[in-house]
Amino acid sequence: MNLRFQHGFTLAETLMATALLAVGADAIVGGMSAQLERTRTERAQHEIGQLQSAIEAYRTRHHELPGSLTDLGSAVPLDDPWGHSYEYVSFDAGGTVGQRNYNGLPVNSEYDLYSLGPDGHTDADLWSEAARDDIVRARDGGSIGLAADF
């Protein structure tokens, strides 16, 4: 009796294994990408908190709000985790043109401070699609987070 043993995989087995590996790799990369975005968002929230503290310290020393974030010195971050500049608008200096609002109601009374988020686009109305991924200071500093969560 002569039995021949074949070693190796059939084409169907190879394709099935490749498909399973691809699905697994996609799930891992997707999970890592989502974690990276969460980390960047948390970092932006923390940095906006630092900027807010620096603005308040500046106000205490100079009895006015800074004209721009560069007035705060080099100890504070000027760029968000996505490489965009943090946005600061003092209503003392520029009035309320472009003031951030939520469905028509202003979210701050003295100044706005925010990140454009991952897409680098925004709109003054936090309800709009372009602003939903922005990281914003709202309620005069009582809240810092995603515009979508406001």
mmCIF file of C-alpha atoms in Angstrom:
data_model
loop_
_atom_site.group_PDB
_atom_site.id
_atom_site.type_symbol
_atom_site.label_atom_id
_atom_site.label_comp_id
_atom_site.label_asym_id
_atom_site.label_seq_id
_atom_site.Cartn_x
_atom_site.Cartn_y
_atom_site.Cartn_z
ATOM 1 C CA MET A 1 0.000 0.000 0.000
ATOM 2 C CA ASN A 2 1.490 3.279 -1.131
ATOM 3 C CA LEU A 3 0.143 6.404 0.580
ATOM 4 C CA ARG A 4 1.361 9.752 -0.568
ATOM 5 C CA PHE A 5 1.202 12.608 1.828
ATOM 6 C CA GLN A 6 0.917 16.094 0.465
ATOM 7 C CA HIS A 7 2.426 18.943 2.360
ATOM 8 C CA GLY A 8 1.247 22.516 2.001
ATOM 9 C CA PHE A 9 -2.021 24.356 1.721
ATOM 10 C CA THR A 10 -4.595 24.522 -1.003
ATOM 11 C CA LEU A 11 -5.349 27.812 -2.706
ATOM 12 C CA ALA A 12 -8.667 28.073 -0.839
ATOM 13 C CA GLU A 13 -6.943 27.564 2.533
ATOM 14 C CA THR A 14 -4.314 30.176 1.687
ATOM 15 C CA LEU A 15 -6.947 32.716 0.623
ATOM 16 C CA MET A 16 -8.982 32.070 3.778
ATOM 17 C CA ALA A 17 -5.933 32.551 6.019
ATOM 18 C CA THR A 18 -4.985 35.757 4.175
ATOM 19 C CA ALA A 19 -8.515 37.129 4.546
ATOM 20 C CA LEU A 20 -8.540 36.387 8.285
ATOM 21 C CA LEU A 21 -5.163 38.074 8.731
ATOM 22 C CA ALA A 22 -6.357 41.140 6.790
ATOM 23 C CA VAL A 23 -9.512 41.454 8.922
ATOM 24 C CA GLY A 24 -7.484 41.109 12.113
ATOM 25 C CA ALA A 25 -4.895 43.667 10.992
ATOM 26 C CA ASP A 26 -7.631 46.118 10.010
ATOM 27 C CA ALA A 27 -9.247 45.789 13.442
ATOM 28 C CA ILE A 28 -5.918 46.386 15.183
ATOM 29 C CA VAL A 29 -4.997 49.411 13.044
ATOM 30 C CA GLY A 30 -8.503 50.861 13.433
ATOM 31 C CA GLY A 31 -8.326 50.491 17.198
ATOM 32 C CA MET A 32 -4.886 52.089 17.331
ATOM 33 C CA SER A 33 -6.037 54.973 15.146
ATOM 34 C CA ALA A 34 -9.059 55.621 17.362
ATOM 35 C CA GLN A 35 -6.847 55.525 20.481
ATOM 36 C CA LEU A 36 -4.412 57.974 18.879
ATOM 37 C CA GLU A 37 -7.259 60.429 18.162
ATOM 38 C CA ARG A 38 -8.536 60.100 21.753
ATOM 39 C CA THR A 39 -5.034 60.820 23.030
ATOM 40 C CA ARG A 40 -4.694 63.883 20.783
ATOM 41 C CA THR A 41 -8.091 65.165 21.899
ATOM 42 C CA GLU A 42 -7.172 64.734 25.571
ATOM 43 C CA ARG A 43 -3.857 66.503 24.983
ATOM 44 C CA ALA A 44 -5.630 69.419 23.281
ATOM 45 C CA GLN A 45 -8.046 69.691 26.215
ATOM 46 C CA HIS A 46 -5.129 69.745 28.655
ATOM 47 C CA GLU A 47 -3.231 72.341 26.625
ATOM 48 C CA ILE A 48 -6.301 74.582 26.339
ATOM 49 C CA GLY A 49 -6.517 74.392 30.137
ATOM 50 C CA GLN A 50 -2.843 75.463 30.330
ATOM 51 C CA LEU A 51 -3.483 78.329 27.929
ATOM 52 C CA GLN A 52 -6.508 79.434 29.936
ATOM 53 C CA SER A 53 -4.396 79.505 33.128
ATOM 54 C CA ALA A 54 -1.688 81.498 31.348
ATOM 55 C CA ILE A 55 -4.296 83.975 30.046
ATOM 56 C CA GLU A 56 -5.661 84.460 33.573
ATOM 57 C CA ALA A 57 -2.120 84.951 34.954
ATOM 58 C CA TYR A 58 -1.466 87.530 32.228
ATOM 59 C CA ARG A 59 -4.690 89.320 33.141
ATOM 60 C CA THR A 60 -3.679 89.399 36.801
ATOM 61 C CA ARG A 61 -0.278 90.927 35.963
ATOM 62 C CA HIS A 62 -1.403 93.368 33.246
ATOM 63 C CA HIS A 63 -5.044 94.042 34.211
ATOM 64 C CA GLU A 64 -6.193 93.169 30.698
ATOM 65 C CA LEU A 65 -6.485 90.177 28.408
ATOM 66 C CA PRO A 66 -3.557 89.469 26.084
ATOM 67 C CA GLY A 67 -3.911 90.645 22.495
ATOM 68 C CA SER A 68 -2.713 87.250 21.207
ATOM 69 C CA LEU A 69 -1.372 83.949 22.500
ATOM 70 C CA THR A 70 2.184 85.010 21.633
ATOM 71 C CA ASP A 71 1.890 87.651 24.392
ATOM 72 C CA LEU A 72 1.911 84.752 26.877
ATOM 73 C CA GLY A 73 5.530 83.829 26.133
ATOM 74 C CA SER A 74 7.137 80.576 25.105
ATOM 75 C CA ALA A 75 6.020 78.519 28.121
ATOM 76 C CA VAL A 76 2.672 77.682 26.529
ATOM 77 C CA PRO A 77 1.922 75.548 23.456
ATOM 78 C CA LEU A 78 0.794 77.521 20.422
ATOM 79 C CA ASP A 79 0.073 74.544 18.145
ATOM 80 C CA ASP A 80 -2.461 71.813 18.795
ATOM 81 C CA PRO A 81 -1.704 68.071 18.474
ATOM 82 C CA TRP A 82 -2.744 68.139 14.786
ATOM 83 C CA GLY A 83 -0.242 70.902 13.926
ATOM 84 C CA HIS A 84 -2.739 73.784 13.722
ATOM 85 C CA SER A 85 -2.406 76.974 15.748
ATOM 86 C CA TYR A 86 -4.677 77.322 18.747
ATOM 87 C CA GLU A 87 -7.251 80.012 18.090
ATOM 88 C CA TYR A 88 -7.757 82.851 20.574
ATOM 89 C CA VAL A 89 -10.183 85.733 20.172
ATOM 90 C CA SER A 90 -10.356 88.400 22.862
ATOM 91 C CA PHE A 91 -13.631 90.271 22.764
ATOM 92 C CA ASP A 92 -11.864 93.285 24.328
ATOM 93 C CA ALA A 93 -9.645 93.633 21.265
ATOM 94 C CA GLY A 94 -11.858 92.499 18.426
ATOM 95 C CA GLY A 95 -15.427 92.795 19.568
ATOM 96 C CA THR A 96 -17.638 89.772 19.186
ATOM 97 C CA VAL A 97 -17.239 89.237 15.432
ATOM 98 C CA GLY A 98 -16.813 85.519 14.870
ATOM 99 C CA GLN A 99 -17.666 84.746 18.490
ATOM 100 C CA ARG A 100 -18.245 81.038 19.065
ATOM 101 C CA ASN A 101 -21.867 80.194 19.646
ATOM 102 C CA TYR A 102 -24.083 77.207 20.085
ATOM 103 C CA ASN A 103 -27.195 77.529 17.987
ATOM 104 C CA GLY A 104 -26.978 81.322 18.188
ATOM 105 C CA LEU A 105 -26.088 81.622 21.892
ATOM 106 C CA PRO A 106 -22.520 82.735 22.792
ATOM 107 C CA VAL A 107 -20.460 80.107 24.622
ATOM 108 C CA ASN A 108 -18.091 82.610 26.298
ATOM 109 C CA SER A 109 -18.410 86.208 27.425
ATOM 110 C CA GLU A 110 -14.777 87.459 27.418
ATOM 111 C CA TYR A 111 -12.747 85.375 24.987
ATOM 112 C CA ASP A 112 -12.824 82.229 22.868
ATOM 113 C CA LEU A 113 -10.024 79.674 22.935
ATOM 114 C CA TYR A 114 -10.127 76.532 20.796
ATOM 115 C CA SER A 115 -8.435 74.019 18.545
ATOM 116 C CA LEU A 116 -9.635 73.428 14.988
ATOM 117 C CA GLY A 117 -9.488 69.687 15.690
ATOM 118 C CA PRO A 118 -8.273 66.972 13.330
ATOM 119 C CA ASP A 119 -9.828 68.356 10.147
ATOM 120 C CA GLY A 120 -8.430 71.898 10.559
ATOM 121 C CA HIS A 121 -11.812 73.482 9.690
ATOM 122 C CA THR A 122 -14.326 75.292 11.836
ATOM 123 C CA ASP A 123 -17.399 77.451 11.945
ATOM 124 C CA ALA A 124 -18.462 80.008 14.574
ATOM 125 C CA ASP A 125 -21.569 77.909 15.300
ATOM 126 C CA LEU A 126 -20.537 74.808 17.257
ATOM 127 C CA TRP A 127 -23.690 73.119 15.990
ATOM 128 C CA SER A 128 -22.394 73.157 12.409
ATOM 129 C CA GLU A 129 -20.701 70.069 10.958
ATOM 130 C CA ALA A 130 -17.398 71.916 10.362
ATOM 131 C CA ALA A 131 -17.047 72.701 14.088
ATOM 132 C CA ARG A 132 -18.138 69.381 15.609
ATOM 133 C CA ASP A 133 -14.556 68.045 15.991
ATOM 134 C CA ASP A 134 -13.175 71.302 17.450
ATOM 135 C CA ILE A 135 -11.859 71.264 21.017
ATOM 136 C CA VAL A 136 -13.361 74.325 22.702
ATOM 137 C CA ARG A 137 -13.272 76.293 25.905
ATOM 138 C CA ALA A 138 -16.890 77.088 26.770
ATOM 139 C CA ARG A 139 -18.982 78.472 29.616
ATOM 140 C CA ASP A 140 -16.178 80.946 30.398
ATOM 141 C CA GLY A 141 -13.794 78.110 31.181
ATOM 142 C CA GLY A 142 -16.289 75.897 32.998
ATOM 143 C CA SER A 143 -16.062 73.355 30.191
ATOM 144 C CA ILE A 144 -13.285 72.257 27.846
ATOM 145 C CA GLY A 145 -14.055 69.510 25.363
ATOM 146 C CA LEU A 146 -15.291 68.449 21.960
ATOM 147 C CA ALA A 147 -17.790 70.828 20.385
ATOM 148 C CA ALA A 148 -19.943 67.771 19.571
ATOM 149 C CA ASP A 149 -20.272 67.103 23.323
ATOM 150 C CA PHE A 150 -21.236 70.673 24.196
#
